[in-house]
DNA sequence: CTGTTAGCGCATTCAT
DNA sequence: ATGAATGCGCTAACAG
């Protein structure tokens, strides 16, 4: 236990120096682990530090060195297992290289994202990883602000074309295409796309849909493209009624799937772009008294323990969440270590885990 | 966009002052929002700041004020929805009161927890919330270190009796008792307790079990007590074979439930103390070719969207995760605001959500 | 109302 | 090898 010096606040390096009977600089050198210090004085300083319970003030240190040894991370929603996994990848590799990480969740709100960026800038983090990027050109001022201050930025999961930054993503388009192809191979032609762009009403044409998608999250639009790719390859006509638009909430998803299920020529399969969309879809099935894969087939993004214990177990797409984060941290730390930013897009592979939620249409 | 002054690093308050043609202090006062500044100079300073893209250096500010306006949060596992929810409660209320929050996840590792505490101390956070507390007396040195430095600490979910701190928890014991009572009321007498203490082998006696439990996570032992309470009230003898011990992993859980299922007098119901234990249990059921609630009844902790879309839907205990975090932040911020620490235990109510995983034993 | 001055705790020249 | 002095960017007394 630290000796109680009637002082106010935690012990400073000066107090340690005094206790050890040496100059400040000597104490600073041994405690900071730099410069030369004789073995004897070194011992005395260490003993004094131990006795007083000294811990370096990271603020003061950063103040004079100009670096904080900490990475700032902005995620869209820390409650989403996808981001939680990415985060773990980031913190594992950054801590392994001696960096702390401070994470801020925007809960999918742009204002929050801007605020988060400012917090990180103000706290002088050495680098920033963003897994929650706005897409619109006018919405990236806060990211540019960081870059202008020479704070390296790496993006994860969501690409921002107008920014030209190192970005780590998965093969969203391929993954979506593979999933939908799987559905098609099983014989489906009426395939719902659940969790689309947040437009007010159904797109009149395929072109409208793509135009709208382009204004939204990058990963979302890639998944939509993959869906369309698969349809095209199989010469299945695009039907705007089979794509969900509007709020991305589980509740709205349930409504939309219910709608697609009530269509004269109803959907026989559904492709979900997110785990929450899967639960929303399942809820709609239950209400409609339908069961999978008998009445309807189902493939969703973001595998998780629940998907595998469902009865029947769900065929899902698994993302390399940990690697996504690890890679991002790696790239960022390399830049901080002096490497030139490559402004590359690093694509990691996802994996379709085949289980039992796909069958031939009834 | 900030003007590019061939300078190095972001603009400082001195540069803003120079640009505005005023003294440092005047610039500092208007930018820092304290003291009196004439309307005209104020305008000039603001304009200069805007022009240079000035942002206050939080490090420097904290350096001289001694406060950081940030809360440190240590959680056991940020990938666990329970903690993610608590975290949101914390960040919502702390940001509403002008505090940033920096969160560190220990991934249930004590060394990580100690490291996390040190990071927070070094970064001079104003207060700390811990939702991941070690229990053993010798393991709380890092928490005590914070307290010794006059950093207020509030605990969430896990109580540490030896510390006498403000603590926010739910009625774990009651919640568990209610769940097990529900099972008993349905006619069950062979009820498994899944996710128990990490002892090497099954406890010989009830006393052994409790002794071991006392050395573990507080919420876990409370849940065990609730289980025993319910058994006692119904005069059902305690059977050590019906409690899982060992690693708290989904995999081991599956093994243990399989074991209980293979017993001559097998379990007819299972009470799970965590969501992961539920998926582990479901996996065991599948392998055994059993289904609920026909062959076995089931109640688990930590409700979530998946539990409600299972077929049949699961009866689960819902914790007020957001409130838990919000309350903790509130208590902590009140202390920082000058209130005396009450060293109270704040108990929030959980709720049993009855669905369809409980039936009479077959 | 405004400008000058002195720290906050540490790292880092520069003499010694 | 060690100590004294200076500065990081900001707040806060203090004069004026």
XYZ file of C-alpha atoms (C1' of nucleotides) in Angstrom:
756
model
C 0.000 0.000 0.000
C 1.264 3.456 -0.861
C 2.491 5.451 2.084
C 0.083 8.175 3.012
C 1.917 11.386 2.410
C -0.401 14.106 3.613
C -0.002 15.409 0.070
C -2.811 16.051 -2.322
C -3.067 13.915 -5.396
C -0.976 11.011 -6.543
C 2.798 11.096 -6.169
C 4.760 12.904 -8.868
C 8.171 12.236 -10.192
C 9.528 15.147 -8.200
C 8.371 13.580 -4.988
C 9.970 10.331 -5.946
C 13.190 12.181 -6.723
C 13.086 13.933 -3.383
C 12.364 10.692 -1.549
C 15.300 9.070 -3.313
C 17.507 12.063 -2.822
C 18.270 12.514 -6.518
C 17.500 15.075 -9.168
C 14.212 15.040 -11.070
C 15.888 14.080 -14.308
C 17.490 11.033 -12.802
C 14.185 9.858 -11.415
C 12.517 10.578 -14.731
C 15.130 8.632 -16.607
C 14.888 5.498 -14.558
C 11.121 5.591 -14.301
C 10.716 6.472 -17.931
C 13.182 3.823 -18.994
C 15.415 6.033 -21.086
C 18.890 7.554 -20.794
C 21.658 6.367 -18.519
C 21.374 5.963 -14.798
C 23.910 4.456 -12.422
C 22.925 1.210 -10.780
C 22.888 2.607 -7.280
C 20.770 5.657 -7.909
C 18.576 3.524 -10.044
C 17.877 1.262 -7.108
C 17.132 4.156 -4.831
C 14.707 5.658 -7.282
C 12.926 2.372 -7.845
C 12.616 1.848 -4.116
C 11.248 5.340 -3.584
C 8.750 4.906 -6.424
C 7.617 1.606 -4.982
C 7.276 3.108 -1.548
C 5.197 6.034 -2.732
C 3.142 3.937 -5.123
C 4.249 6.056 -8.036
C 2.566 5.719 -11.422
C 3.492 7.918 -14.334
C 0.883 10.465 -15.327
C 0.039 9.472 -18.877
C -1.376 12.917 -19.576
C 1.800 14.703 -18.630
C 3.881 12.215 -20.511
C 1.820 12.611 -23.660
C 1.968 16.320 -23.161
C 5.677 16.397 -23.613
C 6.206 13.503 -25.992
C 3.310 14.308 -28.241
C 2.162 10.699 -28.438
C -0.417 8.844 -26.407
C 0.206 5.259 -27.409
C -3.486 4.824 -27.765
C -5.711 3.989 -30.693
C -9.186 5.436 -30.982
C -11.931 3.186 -32.285
C -15.338 4.265 -33.477
C -17.884 1.497 -33.963
C -21.445 1.752 -35.155
C -22.929 -0.358 -32.407
C -21.036 -2.034 -29.675
C -24.108 -4.117 -28.903
C -23.802 -5.799 -32.265
C -21.756 -8.999 -31.967
C -20.150 -8.232 -35.305
C -18.560 -5.057 -33.990
C -17.801 -6.634 -30.639
C -15.797 -9.257 -32.495
C -13.984 -6.700 -34.607
C -13.190 -4.792 -31.480
C -11.632 -7.790 -29.865
C -9.396 -8.249 -32.878
C -8.343 -4.641 -32.615
C -7.653 -4.646 -28.914
C -5.823 -7.969 -29.008
C -3.343 -6.858 -31.600
C -2.951 -3.303 -30.440
C -2.295 -4.305 -26.873
C 0.194 -6.857 -28.099
C 2.066 -3.951 -29.578
C 1.854 -1.764 -26.539
C -1.089 0.392 -27.442
C -4.198 1.084 -25.433
C -7.444 1.448 -27.255
C -10.345 3.667 -26.441
C -13.620 2.805 -28.091
C -16.677 4.912 -28.764
C -19.998 3.620 -30.053
C -22.114 5.829 -32.269
C -25.213 3.657 -32.158
C -25.556 4.315 -35.867
C -26.023 8.030 -35.374
C -24.025 10.443 -37.493
C -23.967 13.203 -34.906
C -22.579 10.736 -32.426
C -19.957 9.761 -34.925
C -18.868 13.334 -35.374
C -18.778 13.826 -31.620
C -16.763 10.642 -31.236
C -14.227 11.772 -33.783
C -13.823 15.044 -31.940
C -13.330 13.318 -28.643
C -10.588 11.216 -30.156
C -8.951 14.202 -31.770
C -9.125 16.165 -28.540
C -7.686 13.319 -26.561
C -4.884 13.173 -29.083
C -5.050 9.489 -29.949
C -2.251 8.418 -32.264
C -4.506 6.757 -34.795
C -8.148 6.038 -35.482
C -10.084 3.018 -36.689
C -13.599 3.627 -37.885
C -16.129 0.846 -38.282
C -19.061 3.124 -38.664
C -18.444 5.481 -41.522
C -20.874 7.875 -42.987
C -20.953 7.711 -46.747
C -22.128 10.958 -48.066
C -19.450 13.388 -49.116
C -20.702 16.119 -46.874
C -20.734 13.742 -43.970
C -17.050 12.967 -43.873
C -15.773 16.312 -42.615
C -14.998 14.832 -39.222
C -12.915 12.074 -40.761
C -11.098 14.555 -42.913
C -10.505 16.667 -39.816
C -8.560 13.806 -38.301
C -6.568 13.256 -41.458
C -5.783 16.966 -41.686
C -4.300 16.711 -38.236
C -2.049 13.928 -39.424
C -3.920 11.297 -37.483
C -3.879 8.136 -39.587
C -7.301 6.626 -40.161
C -8.186 3.078 -41.150
C -11.689 2.018 -42.091
C -13.324 -1.325 -41.338
C -16.353 -2.945 -42.904
C -17.599 0.189 -44.545
C -15.728 1.757 -47.379
C -15.891 5.470 -48.097
C -14.912 5.872 -51.748
C -14.446 9.613 -51.508
C -11.760 9.239 -48.886
C -9.035 6.986 -50.262
C -8.021 5.353 -46.997
C -6.719 1.975 -45.988
C -9.826 -0.122 -45.612
C -10.440 -3.629 -44.344
C -13.570 -5.355 -45.563
C -14.994 -8.706 -46.469
C -16.151 -9.853 -49.867
C -19.690 -8.693 -49.244
C -20.786 -8.883 -52.836
C -19.407 -12.369 -53.371
C -20.785 -13.600 -50.096
C -24.249 -12.334 -50.915
C -24.097 -13.755 -54.400
C -23.049 -17.150 -53.114
C -25.896 -17.201 -50.649
C -28.480 -16.245 -53.212
C -27.008 -18.668 -55.729
C -27.432 -21.376 -53.142
C -31.073 -20.463 -52.849
C -31.457 -20.445 -56.624
C -29.703 -23.780 -56.945
C -32.275 -25.209 -54.576
C -34.919 -24.155 -57.062
C -36.041 -20.784 -55.735
C -36.985 -17.908 -57.993
C -38.966 -15.725 -55.627
C -36.252 -14.613 -53.249
C -36.714 -11.798 -50.778
C -33.911 -9.362 -49.945
C -34.346 -8.323 -46.388
C -32.828 -5.208 -44.854
C -32.419 -2.953 -47.850
C -31.910 0.760 -48.234
C -33.996 3.059 -46.036
C -36.038 4.607 -48.836
C -39.599 5.693 -48.141
C -41.298 3.418 -50.613
C -40.507 0.486 -52.847
C -38.273 1.393 -55.771
C -40.045 1.502 -59.103
C -37.096 0.126 -60.967
C -33.909 -1.680 -60.409
C -32.061 1.462 -61.368
C -33.818 3.458 -58.650
C -32.873 0.874 -56.123
C -29.221 0.936 -57.032
C -29.136 4.695 -57.056
C -30.556 4.760 -53.566
C -28.278 2.001 -52.392
C -25.269 3.962 -53.532
C -26.145 6.573 -50.973
C -26.064 4.084 -48.156
C -23.683 1.958 -46.197
C -21.108 0.438 -48.425
C -21.457 -3.117 -47.151
C -25.216 -2.938 -47.581
C -25.022 -1.869 -51.179
C -22.461 -4.541 -51.939
C -24.758 -7.176 -50.541
C -27.559 -5.850 -52.675
C -25.328 -6.017 -55.723
C -24.464 -9.605 -54.934
C -28.150 -10.405 -54.730
C -28.750 -8.811 -58.127
C -25.708 -10.561 -59.591
C -27.107 -13.935 -58.668
C -30.506 -13.045 -60.050
C -28.961 -11.857 -63.302
C -26.834 -14.936 -63.745
C -29.929 -17.074 -63.372
C -31.966 -14.755 -65.583
C -34.469 -14.222 -62.843
C -36.271 -10.918 -63.313
C -35.851 -8.342 -60.567
C -39.035 -7.683 -58.618
C -39.056 -4.531 -56.507
C -41.703 -6.037 -54.289
C -39.217 -8.550 -52.988
C -36.848 -6.073 -51.441
C -37.412 -4.602 -48.047
C -37.005 -0.851 -47.780
C -37.375 1.522 -44.874
C -36.218 1.405 -41.263
C -33.707 -1.204 -40.413
C -35.434 -2.472 -37.332
C -36.418 -5.965 -36.440
C -40.013 -4.848 -36.152
C -40.207 -3.327 -39.589
C -38.440 -6.327 -40.983
C -41.155 -8.558 -39.600
C -43.788 -6.438 -41.317
C -41.995 -6.491 -44.623
C -41.466 -10.214 -44.645
C -45.123 -10.662 -43.729
C -45.949 -8.543 -46.757
C -43.770 -10.622 -49.051
C -45.360 -13.729 -47.654
C -48.834 -12.407 -48.461
C -48.022 -11.619 -52.060
C -50.038 -13.519 -54.699
C -46.788 -14.938 -55.930
C -45.164 -15.093 -52.526
C -41.491 -15.414 -51.665
C -40.247 -18.946 -51.202
C -36.866 -17.903 -49.855
C -35.352 -14.982 -48.002
C -31.830 -13.651 -47.881
C -31.098 -11.620 -44.745
C -28.227 -9.161 -44.688
C -27.937 -9.084 -40.944
C -28.596 -11.239 -37.891
C -31.347 -8.981 -36.653
C -33.070 -9.356 -39.978
C -33.052 -13.093 -39.402
C -34.875 -12.868 -36.100
C -37.298 -10.432 -37.663
C -37.934 -12.861 -40.468
C -38.428 -15.783 -38.119
C -40.994 -13.794 -36.224
C -42.928 -13.179 -39.411
C -42.857 -16.880 -40.221
C -44.223 -17.782 -36.849
C -47.085 -15.341 -37.166
C -47.890 -16.647 -40.615
C -47.815 -20.162 -39.279
C -45.058 -21.084 -41.698
C -41.985 -23.132 -40.971
C -38.598 -23.404 -42.594
C -37.234 -24.959 -44.689
C -40.533 -26.588 -45.631
C -42.474 -23.452 -46.482
C -39.581 -21.133 -46.985
C -35.804 -21.210 -47.224
C -33.503 -18.885 -45.371
C -29.919 -17.694 -45.366
C -28.597 -14.887 -43.241
C -25.487 -12.883 -42.485
C -23.516 -13.106 -39.249
C -23.424 -16.575 -37.847
C -23.810 -17.006 -34.103
C -24.387 -19.712 -31.495
C -28.152 -19.336 -31.601
C -28.319 -19.903 -35.333
C -26.727 -23.294 -34.867
C -29.040 -24.473 -32.112
C -32.238 -23.458 -33.847
C -34.376 -26.308 -35.028
C -33.579 -26.762 -37.821
C -30.215 -25.022 -37.644
C -29.759 -22.009 -39.873
C -27.506 -21.747 -42.896
C -25.527 -18.582 -42.264
C -22.641 -16.491 -43.523
C -19.790 -16.219 -41.097
C -17.584 -13.156 -41.137
C -13.972 -13.246 -39.938
C -14.717 -10.631 -37.311
C -11.577 -11.029 -35.287
C -9.327 -10.940 -38.325
C -11.095 -7.885 -39.633
C -10.198 -6.000 -36.483
C -6.731 -7.466 -36.204
C -5.883 -6.542 -39.763
C -7.107 -2.998 -39.311
C -5.038 -2.544 -36.180
C -2.048 -4.046 -37.905
C -2.252 -1.677 -40.835
C -2.734 1.286 -38.558
C 0.103 0.358 -36.230
C 2.382 -0.152 -39.190
C 1.607 3.340 -40.346
C 2.276 4.678 -36.873
C 5.494 2.703 -36.940
C 6.587 4.655 -39.964
C 5.240 2.632 -42.866
C 3.752 4.631 -45.701
C -0.024 4.478 -45.862
C -0.868 2.266 -48.824
C -4.443 3.399 -49.132
C -5.300 -0.155 -50.016
C -8.470 -2.128 -49.681
C -7.843 -5.360 -47.828
C -10.453 -7.965 -48.587
C -10.963 -10.855 -46.187
C -12.965 -13.932 -47.003
C -16.259 -14.810 -45.396
C -17.706 -18.283 -45.331
C -21.113 -19.775 -45.995
C -21.925 -22.309 -43.312
C -24.376 -24.769 -44.744
C -26.864 -26.136 -42.262
C -30.495 -26.914 -42.745
C -32.550 -23.862 -43.546
C -32.488 -24.307 -47.308
C -34.661 -26.759 -49.202
C -36.494 -26.931 -52.489
C -39.586 -24.727 -52.735
C -42.775 -26.522 -51.801
C -11.320 23.378 -43.967
C -8.585 24.571 -41.652
C -6.097 26.912 -43.237
C -2.776 25.276 -43.764
C -0.313 27.140 -41.647
C 3.020 25.593 -42.451
C 3.141 24.891 -38.718
C 3.633 21.503 -37.179
C 0.801 19.983 -35.230
C -2.666 21.282 -34.612
C -3.258 24.953 -33.812
C -2.786 26.046 -30.219
C -4.554 28.677 -28.250
C -1.540 30.957 -28.599
C -1.798 30.844 -32.349
C -5.457 31.645 -32.159
C -4.663 34.562 -29.868
C -2.023 35.823 -32.271
C -4.355 35.448 -35.232
C -7.034 37.381 -33.371
C -4.574 39.926 -32.092
C -5.424 39.425 -28.439
C -3.662 38.034 -25.393
C -3.525 34.316 -24.708
C -5.789 34.578 -21.702
C -8.518 36.291 -23.653
C -8.453 33.609 -26.266
C -8.363 30.958 -23.576
C -11.311 32.514 -21.783
C -13.585 32.656 -24.759
C -12.572 29.259 -26.065
C -12.692 27.699 -22.644
C -16.018 29.313 -21.884
C -15.043 30.894 -18.568
C -14.345 34.382 -17.308
C -15.429 37.619 -18.911
C -14.643 38.629 -22.445
C -15.900 41.662 -24.334
C -18.221 40.974 -27.216
C -15.909 42.328 -29.840
C -12.765 40.470 -28.864
C -14.908 37.444 -28.335
C -16.002 37.579 -31.948
C -12.480 38.028 -33.190
C -11.257 35.046 -31.193
C -14.087 32.852 -32.367
C -13.418 33.809 -35.958
C -9.713 33.101 -35.609
C -10.404 29.746 -33.984
C -12.804 28.841 -36.739
C -10.326 29.880 -39.365
C -7.500 27.853 -37.911
C -9.697 24.881 -37.105
C -8.829 25.134 -33.456
C -9.749 22.367 -31.039
C -8.738 22.435 -27.411
C -6.101 19.928 -26.412
C -7.898 17.848 -23.808
C -4.609 16.608 -22.405
C -3.316 20.068 -21.704
C -6.623 21.126 -20.280
C -6.757 18.154 -17.940
C -3.171 18.804 -17.061
C -4.001 22.136 -15.537
C -7.508 21.535 -14.262
C -6.812 18.159 -12.800
C -9.997 16.678 -14.204
C -10.624 14.795 -17.425
C -14.393 14.706 -17.558
C -14.173 11.100 -18.477
C -15.373 7.947 -16.809
C -13.445 4.723 -17.061
C -15.407 1.520 -17.453
C -14.083 -1.979 -17.015
C -16.326 -4.771 -18.264
C -15.758 -8.490 -18.158
C -16.649 -9.135 -21.773
C -17.774 -6.572 -24.232
C -18.919 -9.376 -26.514
C -21.533 -10.372 -23.992
C -24.836 -8.611 -24.737
C -25.406 -8.164 -21.045
C -22.360 -5.964 -20.683
C -22.987 -4.260 -23.985
C -26.366 -3.230 -22.637
C -24.953 -2.035 -19.351
C -22.385 -0.071 -21.270
C -25.007 1.691 -23.266
C -26.761 2.711 -20.089
C -23.515 4.102 -18.787
C -22.576 6.001 -21.906
C -26.053 7.387 -22.421
C -26.272 8.939 -18.994
C -22.671 10.007 -18.721
C -22.685 11.740 -22.053
C -25.903 13.443 -21.100
C -23.979 14.930 -18.224
C -20.994 15.949 -20.276
C -18.684 13.064 -19.586
C -16.845 10.901 -22.049
C -16.408 7.277 -21.223
C -13.528 5.028 -22.049
C -14.184 1.319 -21.822
C -11.837 -1.587 -21.405
C -12.789 -5.234 -21.648
C -10.973 -7.785 -19.535
C -12.365 -10.834 -21.284
C -12.770 -12.349 -17.837
C -9.054 -12.300 -17.158
C -7.812 -10.938 -13.859
C -4.478 -9.772 -15.220
C -6.313 -7.845 -17.874
C -8.474 -6.320 -15.199
C -5.457 -5.140 -13.263
C -3.912 -3.746 -16.431
C -7.163 -2.010 -17.277
C -7.346 -0.386 -13.870
C -3.816 0.909 -14.279
C -4.557 2.337 -17.690
C -7.512 4.206 -16.241
C -5.514 5.458 -13.303
C -2.681 6.569 -15.560
C -5.034 8.341 -17.880
C -6.471 10.086 -14.866
C -10.137 9.308 -15.389
C -12.374 11.037 -12.880
C -14.216 7.918 -11.828
C -14.406 4.224 -12.525
C -17.215 1.739 -13.041
C -16.306 -1.905 -12.787
C -18.537 -4.649 -14.107
C -15.947 -7.334 -13.837
C -14.703 -7.486 -10.312
C -12.423 -10.078 -8.884
C -13.666 -11.426 -5.614
C -10.766 -12.735 -3.690
C -9.324 -10.392 -1.120
C -5.877 -10.562 -2.597
C -7.225 -9.765 -5.991
C -8.654 -6.360 -5.259
C -5.412 -4.433 -4.877
C -5.946 -2.686 -8.188
C -9.367 -1.496 -7.141
C -8.027 -0.316 -3.852
C -5.259 1.483 -5.719
C -7.866 3.561 -7.489
C -9.698 4.314 -4.276
C -6.453 5.288 -2.582
C -5.944 7.832 -5.310
C -9.360 9.281 -4.544
C -10.878 7.959 -7.719
C -14.469 7.020 -6.897
C -15.386 3.482 -7.893
C -18.829 2.015 -8.482
C -19.429 -1.681 -9.023
C -22.014 -3.227 -11.312
C -23.409 -6.744 -11.333
C -20.722 -8.193 -9.178
C -20.433 -7.260 -5.558
C -17.155 -7.323 -3.697
C -18.028 -7.607 -0.021
C -14.544 -6.767 1.179
C -14.635 -3.387 -0.503
C -17.684 -1.518 0.747
C -18.446 0.403 -2.427
C -21.556 1.665 -4.103
C -22.824 -1.291 -6.063
C -25.619 -1.722 -8.567
C -27.003 -5.215 -8.967
C -30.148 -7.113 -9.722
C -32.020 -9.428 -7.400
C -30.061 -12.445 -8.591
C -31.097 -14.692 -5.761
C -34.793 -13.886 -6.069
C -34.705 -14.173 -9.820
C -33.117 -17.595 -9.659
C -35.508 -18.740 -6.976
C -38.508 -17.607 -8.978
C -37.272 -19.456 -12.029
C -36.657 -22.672 -10.159
C -39.960 -22.324 -8.311
C -41.657 -22.100 -11.674
C -40.006 -25.315 -12.693
C -41.039 -26.959 -9.415
C -44.586 -25.693 -9.745
C -44.746 -27.442 -13.112
C -43.984 -30.654 -11.296
C -40.224 -30.986 -11.669
C -38.007 -32.393 -8.940
C -34.895 -33.267 -10.884
C -33.662 -29.823 -11.841
C -30.194 -29.183 -13.219
C -28.214 -26.075 -12.332
C -26.106 -25.170 -15.279
C -23.029 -22.982 -15.150
C -21.876 -23.436 -11.588
C -18.613 -22.761 -9.842
C -15.394 -23.768 -11.631
C -14.381 -26.500 -9.205
C -12.469 -29.500 -10.471
C -15.008 -32.110 -9.527
C -18.544 -32.390 -8.283
C -18.998 -31.180 -4.713
C -19.525 -33.963 -2.196
C -21.943 -31.953 -0.157
C -24.070 -28.921 -0.329
C -21.759 -27.248 2.117
C -18.763 -27.823 -0.142
C -20.625 -26.314 -3.012
C -21.533 -23.181 -1.114
C -18.024 -22.801 0.208
C -16.667 -22.962 -3.305
C -19.347 -20.661 -4.619
C -18.410 -18.051 -2.055
C -15.044 -17.807 -3.717
C -16.558 -16.975 -7.060
C -18.437 -14.285 -8.858
C -21.009 -12.754 -6.659
C -23.904 -12.934 -9.081
C -23.151 -16.597 -9.722
C -23.250 -17.525 -6.094
C -26.454 -15.608 -5.578
C -28.062 -17.520 -8.394
C -26.936 -20.741 -6.848
C -28.412 -19.695 -3.523
C -31.703 -18.915 -5.211
C -31.690 -22.375 -6.731
C -31.081 -23.932 -3.330
C -33.724 -21.727 -1.740
C -36.347 -23.015 -4.102
C -35.285 -26.589 -3.560
C -35.420 -26.143 0.202
C -38.827 -24.553 0.162
C -40.157 -27.493 -1.771
C -38.241 -29.966 0.376
C -36.451 -31.337 -2.621
C -33.165 -32.908 -1.596
C -30.034 -31.372 -3.057
C -28.240 -33.649 -5.493
C -24.644 -32.695 -6.320
C -24.906 -34.567 -9.586
C -27.340 -31.999 -10.877
C -25.006 -29.052 -10.737
C -22.511 -28.314 -13.429
C -19.012 -27.527 -12.271
C -15.851 -26.690 -14.170
C -15.123 -24.408 -17.090
C -17.797 -21.984 -18.027
C -17.737 -22.672 -21.713
C -20.568 -23.587 -23.989
C -18.763 -26.765 -24.892
C -18.313 -27.973 -21.361
C -21.871 -27.031 -20.626
C -23.033 -29.292 -23.423
C -21.055 -32.170 -21.931
C -22.422 -31.608 -18.473
C -26.028 -31.434 -19.562
C -25.477 -34.585 -21.595
C -24.212 -36.208 -18.416
C -27.260 -35.117 -16.434
C -29.453 -36.390 -19.206
C -27.793 -39.800 -19.046
C -28.264 -40.195 -15.321
C -30.433 -43.142 -14.190
C -32.760 -40.625 -12.620
C -32.195 -37.974 -15.240
C -32.950 -34.268 -15.061
C -36.368 -33.232 -16.314
C -35.634 -29.531 -16.186
C -32.634 -27.246 -16.401
C -32.015 -23.785 -15.036
C -29.330 -21.871 -16.927
C -27.557 -18.948 -15.316
C -26.432 -17.401 -18.557
C -27.415 -17.176 -22.209
C -24.425 -19.145 -23.344
C -25.432 -21.930 -21.005
C -28.768 -22.023 -22.786
C -27.237 -22.592 -26.196
C -24.960 -25.188 -24.656
C -27.947 -26.949 -23.182
C -29.893 -26.847 -26.414
C -26.971 -28.444 -28.170
C -26.977 -31.294 -25.670
C -30.692 -31.792 -26.188
C -30.278 -32.009 -29.926
C -27.542 -34.604 -29.641
C -29.648 -36.619 -27.233
C -32.554 -36.371 -29.609
C -34.655 -34.707 -26.943
C -36.945 -31.748 -27.384
C -38.337 -29.157 -25.040
C -40.654 -28.716 -23.314
C -41.832 -32.262 -23.992
C -38.777 -34.100 -22.714
C -37.295 -31.374 -20.641
C -38.160 -27.932 -19.349
C -35.866 -24.951 -19.549
C -35.419 -21.486 -18.097
C -32.420 -19.296 -18.670
C -30.900 -15.963 -17.733
C -30.524 -13.038 -20.143
C -33.380 -12.777 -22.554
C -32.617 -11.880 -26.158
C -34.294 -11.767 -29.564
C -33.256 -15.295 -30.440
C -34.846 -16.776 -27.360
C -38.183 -15.404 -28.442
C -38.044 -16.728 -31.988
C -37.003 -20.233 -31.021
C -39.608 -22.877 -31.562
C -41.024 -23.127 -28.994
C -39.962 -19.752 -27.579
C -37.880 -19.842 -24.427
C -38.950 -18.728 -20.977
C -36.169 -16.389 -19.899
C -35.128 -13.942 -17.226
C -34.705 -10.424 -18.471
C -32.261 -8.127 -16.757
C -32.638 -4.342 -16.812
C -29.283 -3.955 -18.488
C -29.668 -0.353 -19.522
C -30.904 0.741 -16.119
C -28.101 -1.111 -14.424
C -25.568 0.960 -16.331
C -27.523 4.173 -16.079
C -27.866 3.836 -12.335
C -24.183 3.139 -11.887
C -23.233 6.175 -13.934
C -25.711 8.272 -12.023
C -24.336 7.281 -8.657
C -20.783 7.848 -9.825
C -21.524 11.209 -11.402
C -23.310 12.306 -8.260
C -20.224 11.487 -6.257
C -18.094 13.406 -8.716
C -20.585 16.224 -8.389
C -19.861 16.395 -4.704
C -22.334 13.961 -3.185
C -21.000 11.788 -0.409
C -20.477 8.186 -1.409
C -23.253 6.220 0.248
C -21.605 2.867 -0.152
C -25.014 1.478 -0.831
C -26.157 -1.552 -2.720
C -28.740 -0.616 -5.288
C -30.932 -3.529 -6.254
C -32.833 -3.427 -9.533
C -35.583 -5.838 -10.420
C -35.309 -8.448 -13.122
C -38.293 -10.068 -14.780
C -39.231 -13.611 -15.683
C -40.671 -13.689 -19.173
C -42.937 -16.664 -19.447
C -43.015 -18.268 -22.862
C -43.187 -21.906 -23.749
C -40.173 -23.852 -22.597
C -41.705 -25.083 -19.374
C -44.170 -27.963 -19.151
C -44.970 -30.817 -16.802
C -42.383 -33.597 -16.742
C -43.188 -36.438 -19.059
C -12.661 43.690 -19.092
C -7.842 42.299 -20.566
C -2.926 40.889 -20.507
C 1.061 38.865 -17.704
C 2.677 35.237 -15.092
C 3.050 30.993 -12.959
C 2.385 26.296 -12.679
C 0.214 21.098 -13.943
C 3.961 16.466 -14.515
C 6.761 14.895 -17.468
C 10.692 14.527 -21.283
C 14.619 16.576 -22.944
C 18.281 19.610 -24.142
C 22.349 21.432 -22.018
C 25.985 22.021 -18.772
C 28.596 19.875 -15.111
C 26.561 9.707 -15.107
C 23.726 13.427 -13.139
C 21.222 17.766 -12.232
C 19.304 22.339 -13.661
C 16.554 24.552 -16.855
C 13.037 24.793 -20.553
C 8.752 23.673 -22.956
C 4.350 20.851 -24.209
C -0.912 23.696 -24.249
C -3.772 25.008 -21.136
C -6.098 27.194 -16.725
C -5.986 30.338 -13.102
C -4.535 33.887 -10.061
C -2.941 38.194 -10.367
C -2.348 42.850 -11.740
C -3.638 46.710 -14.647
